[in-house]
mmCIF file with all atom_site columns, C-alpha atoms in Angstrom:
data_model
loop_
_atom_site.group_PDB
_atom_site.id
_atom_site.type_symbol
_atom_site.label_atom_id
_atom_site.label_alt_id
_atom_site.label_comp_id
_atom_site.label_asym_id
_atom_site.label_entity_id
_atom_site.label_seq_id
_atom_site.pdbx_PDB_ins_code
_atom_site.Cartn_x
_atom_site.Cartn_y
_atom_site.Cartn_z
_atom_site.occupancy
_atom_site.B_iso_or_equiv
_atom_site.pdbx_formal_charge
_atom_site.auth_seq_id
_atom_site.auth_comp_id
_atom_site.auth_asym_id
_atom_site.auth_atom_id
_atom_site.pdbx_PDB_model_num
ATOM 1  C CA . UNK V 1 1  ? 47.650 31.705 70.453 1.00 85.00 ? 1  UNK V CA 1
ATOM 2  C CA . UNK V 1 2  ? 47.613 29.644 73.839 1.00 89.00 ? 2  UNK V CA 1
ATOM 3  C CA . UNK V 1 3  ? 50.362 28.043 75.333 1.00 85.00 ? 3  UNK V CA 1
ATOM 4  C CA . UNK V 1 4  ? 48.604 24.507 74.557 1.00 87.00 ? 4  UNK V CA 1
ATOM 5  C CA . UNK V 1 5  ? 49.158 24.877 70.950 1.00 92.00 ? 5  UNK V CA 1
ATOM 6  C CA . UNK V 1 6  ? 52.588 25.634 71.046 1.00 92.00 ? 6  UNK V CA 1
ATOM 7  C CA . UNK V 1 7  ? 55.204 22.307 71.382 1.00 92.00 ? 7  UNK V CA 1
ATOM 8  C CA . UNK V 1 8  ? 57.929 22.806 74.289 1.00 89.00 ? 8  UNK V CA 1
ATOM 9  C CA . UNK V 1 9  ? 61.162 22.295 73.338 1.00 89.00 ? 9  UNK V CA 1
ATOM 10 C CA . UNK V 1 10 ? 63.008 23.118 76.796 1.00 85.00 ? 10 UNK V CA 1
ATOM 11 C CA . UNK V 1 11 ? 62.695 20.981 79.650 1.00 75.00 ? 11 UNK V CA 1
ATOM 12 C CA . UNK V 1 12 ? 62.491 22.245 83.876 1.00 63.00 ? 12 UNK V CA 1
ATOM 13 C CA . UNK V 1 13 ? 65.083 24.495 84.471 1.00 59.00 ? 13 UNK V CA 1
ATOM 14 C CA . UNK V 1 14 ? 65.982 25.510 88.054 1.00 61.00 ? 14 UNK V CA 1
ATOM 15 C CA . UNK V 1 15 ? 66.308 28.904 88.174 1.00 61.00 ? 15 UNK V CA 1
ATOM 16 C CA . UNK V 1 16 ? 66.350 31.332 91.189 1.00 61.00 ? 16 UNK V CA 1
ATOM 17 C CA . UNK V 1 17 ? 63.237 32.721 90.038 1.00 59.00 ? 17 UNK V CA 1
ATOM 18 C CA . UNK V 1 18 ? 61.761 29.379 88.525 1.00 65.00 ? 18 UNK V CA 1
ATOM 19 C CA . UNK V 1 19 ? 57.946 28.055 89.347 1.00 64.00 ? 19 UNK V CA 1
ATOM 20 C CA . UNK V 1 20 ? 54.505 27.839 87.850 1.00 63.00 ? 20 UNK V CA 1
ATOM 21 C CA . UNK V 1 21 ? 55.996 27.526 84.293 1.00 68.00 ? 21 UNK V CA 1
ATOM 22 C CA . UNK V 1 22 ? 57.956 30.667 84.443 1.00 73.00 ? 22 UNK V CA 1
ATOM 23 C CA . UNK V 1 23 ? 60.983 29.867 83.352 1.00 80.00 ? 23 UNK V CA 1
ATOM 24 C CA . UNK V 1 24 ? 62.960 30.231 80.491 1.00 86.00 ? 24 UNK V CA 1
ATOM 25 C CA . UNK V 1 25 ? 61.826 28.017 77.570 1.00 88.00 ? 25 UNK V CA 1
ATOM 26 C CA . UNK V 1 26 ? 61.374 27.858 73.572 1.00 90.00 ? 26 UNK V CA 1
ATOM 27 C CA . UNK V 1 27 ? 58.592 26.890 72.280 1.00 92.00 ? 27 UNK V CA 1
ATOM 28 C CA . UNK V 1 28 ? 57.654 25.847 68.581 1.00 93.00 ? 28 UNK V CA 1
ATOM 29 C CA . UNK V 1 29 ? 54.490 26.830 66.718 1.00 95.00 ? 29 UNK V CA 1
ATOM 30 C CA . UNK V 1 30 ? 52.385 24.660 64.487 1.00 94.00 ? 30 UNK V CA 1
ATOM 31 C CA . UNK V 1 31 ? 53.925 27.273 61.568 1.00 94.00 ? 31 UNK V CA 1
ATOM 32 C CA . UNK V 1 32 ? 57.521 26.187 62.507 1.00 93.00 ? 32 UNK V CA 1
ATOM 33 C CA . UNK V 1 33 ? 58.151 29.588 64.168 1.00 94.00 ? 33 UNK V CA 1
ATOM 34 C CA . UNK V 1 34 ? 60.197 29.853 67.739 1.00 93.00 ? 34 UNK V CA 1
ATOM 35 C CA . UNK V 1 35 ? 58.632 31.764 70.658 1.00 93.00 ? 35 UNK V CA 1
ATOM 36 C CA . UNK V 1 36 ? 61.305 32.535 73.315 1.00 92.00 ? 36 UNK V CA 1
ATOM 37 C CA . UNK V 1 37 ? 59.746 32.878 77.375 1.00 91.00 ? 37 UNK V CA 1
ATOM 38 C CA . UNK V 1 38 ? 62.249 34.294 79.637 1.00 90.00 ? 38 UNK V CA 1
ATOM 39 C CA . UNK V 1 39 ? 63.232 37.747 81.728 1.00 90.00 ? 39 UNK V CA 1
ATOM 40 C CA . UNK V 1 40 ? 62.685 41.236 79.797 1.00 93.00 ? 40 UNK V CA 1
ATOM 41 C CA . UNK V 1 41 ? 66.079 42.841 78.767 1.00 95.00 ? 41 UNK V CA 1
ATOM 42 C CA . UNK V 1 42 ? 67.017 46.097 78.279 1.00 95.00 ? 42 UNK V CA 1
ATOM 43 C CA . UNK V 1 43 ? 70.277 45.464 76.324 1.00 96.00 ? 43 UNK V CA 1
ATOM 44 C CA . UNK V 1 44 ? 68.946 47.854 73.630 1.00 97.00 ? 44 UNK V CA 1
ATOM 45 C CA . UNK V 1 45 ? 65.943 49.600 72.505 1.00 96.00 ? 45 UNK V CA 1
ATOM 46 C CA . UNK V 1 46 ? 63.884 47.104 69.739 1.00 96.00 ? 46 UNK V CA 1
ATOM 47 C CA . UNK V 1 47 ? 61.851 48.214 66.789 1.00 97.00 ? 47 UNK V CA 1
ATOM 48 C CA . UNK V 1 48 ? 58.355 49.019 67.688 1.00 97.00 ? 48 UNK V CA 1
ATOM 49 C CA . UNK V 1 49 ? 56.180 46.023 68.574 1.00 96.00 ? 49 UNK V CA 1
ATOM 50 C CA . UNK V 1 50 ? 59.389 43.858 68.986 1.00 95.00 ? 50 UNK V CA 1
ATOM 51 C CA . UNK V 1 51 ? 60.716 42.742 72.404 1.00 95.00 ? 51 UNK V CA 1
ATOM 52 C CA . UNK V 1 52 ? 64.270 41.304 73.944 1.00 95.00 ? 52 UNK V CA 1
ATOM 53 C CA . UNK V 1 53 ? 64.217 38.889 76.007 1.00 93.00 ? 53 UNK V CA 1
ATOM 54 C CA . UNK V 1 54 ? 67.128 36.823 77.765 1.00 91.00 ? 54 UNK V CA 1
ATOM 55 C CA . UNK V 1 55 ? 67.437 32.757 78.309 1.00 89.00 ? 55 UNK V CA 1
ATOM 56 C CA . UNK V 1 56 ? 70.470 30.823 79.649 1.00 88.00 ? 56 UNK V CA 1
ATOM 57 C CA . UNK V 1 57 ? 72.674 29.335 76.916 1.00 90.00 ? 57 UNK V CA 1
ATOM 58 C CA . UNK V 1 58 ? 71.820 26.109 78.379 1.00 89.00 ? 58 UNK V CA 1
ATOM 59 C CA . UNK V 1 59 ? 68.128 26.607 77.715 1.00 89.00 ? 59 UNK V CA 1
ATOM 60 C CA . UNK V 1 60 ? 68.750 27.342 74.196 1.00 90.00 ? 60 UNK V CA 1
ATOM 61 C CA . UNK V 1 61 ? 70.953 24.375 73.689 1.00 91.00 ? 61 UNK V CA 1
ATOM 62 C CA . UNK V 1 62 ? 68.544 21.863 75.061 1.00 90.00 ? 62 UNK V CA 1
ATOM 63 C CA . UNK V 1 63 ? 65.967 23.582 72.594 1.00 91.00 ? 63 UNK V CA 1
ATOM 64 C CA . UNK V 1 64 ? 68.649 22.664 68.975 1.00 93.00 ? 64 UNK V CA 1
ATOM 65 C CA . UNK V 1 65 ? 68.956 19.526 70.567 1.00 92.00 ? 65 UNK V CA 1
ATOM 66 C CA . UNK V 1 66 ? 65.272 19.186 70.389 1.00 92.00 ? 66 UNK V CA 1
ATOM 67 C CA . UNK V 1 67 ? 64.967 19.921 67.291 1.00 92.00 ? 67 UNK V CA 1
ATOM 68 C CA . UNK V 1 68 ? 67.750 17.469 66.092 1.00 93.00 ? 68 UNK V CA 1
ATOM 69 C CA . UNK V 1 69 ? 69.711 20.683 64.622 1.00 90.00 ? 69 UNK V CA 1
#
């Protein structure tokens, strides 16, 4: 799936470590899915072919506002 199907739910944020798109975001797929962007974590060990990764709570509340949730 490329990024250009996907609909962007998060807006710029201005991170330390934010440019070229890499950021922390949430994304929706066609499907109604969420894909979550943002820094690997090693809080815990996930399942096999699962992977953690950690956003700002601000980042995820811009994304249920999005949504009208």
């Amino acid at each position: 799936m490329a990024r250009s199907e996907l609909t962007r739910l998060t807006g710029d944020f201005s991170g330390p470590d934010c440019d070229d798109d890499d950021c922390p975001n949430v994304y929706r797929t066609a499907g109604g899915s969420i894909i979550v962007q943002g820094p690997l974590s090693d809080a815990f060990r996930p399942p096999k072919g699962e992977g953690l990764v950690e956003i700002p709570e601000t980042v995820l509340r811009e994304a249920v506002r999005a949504l009208g949730w």
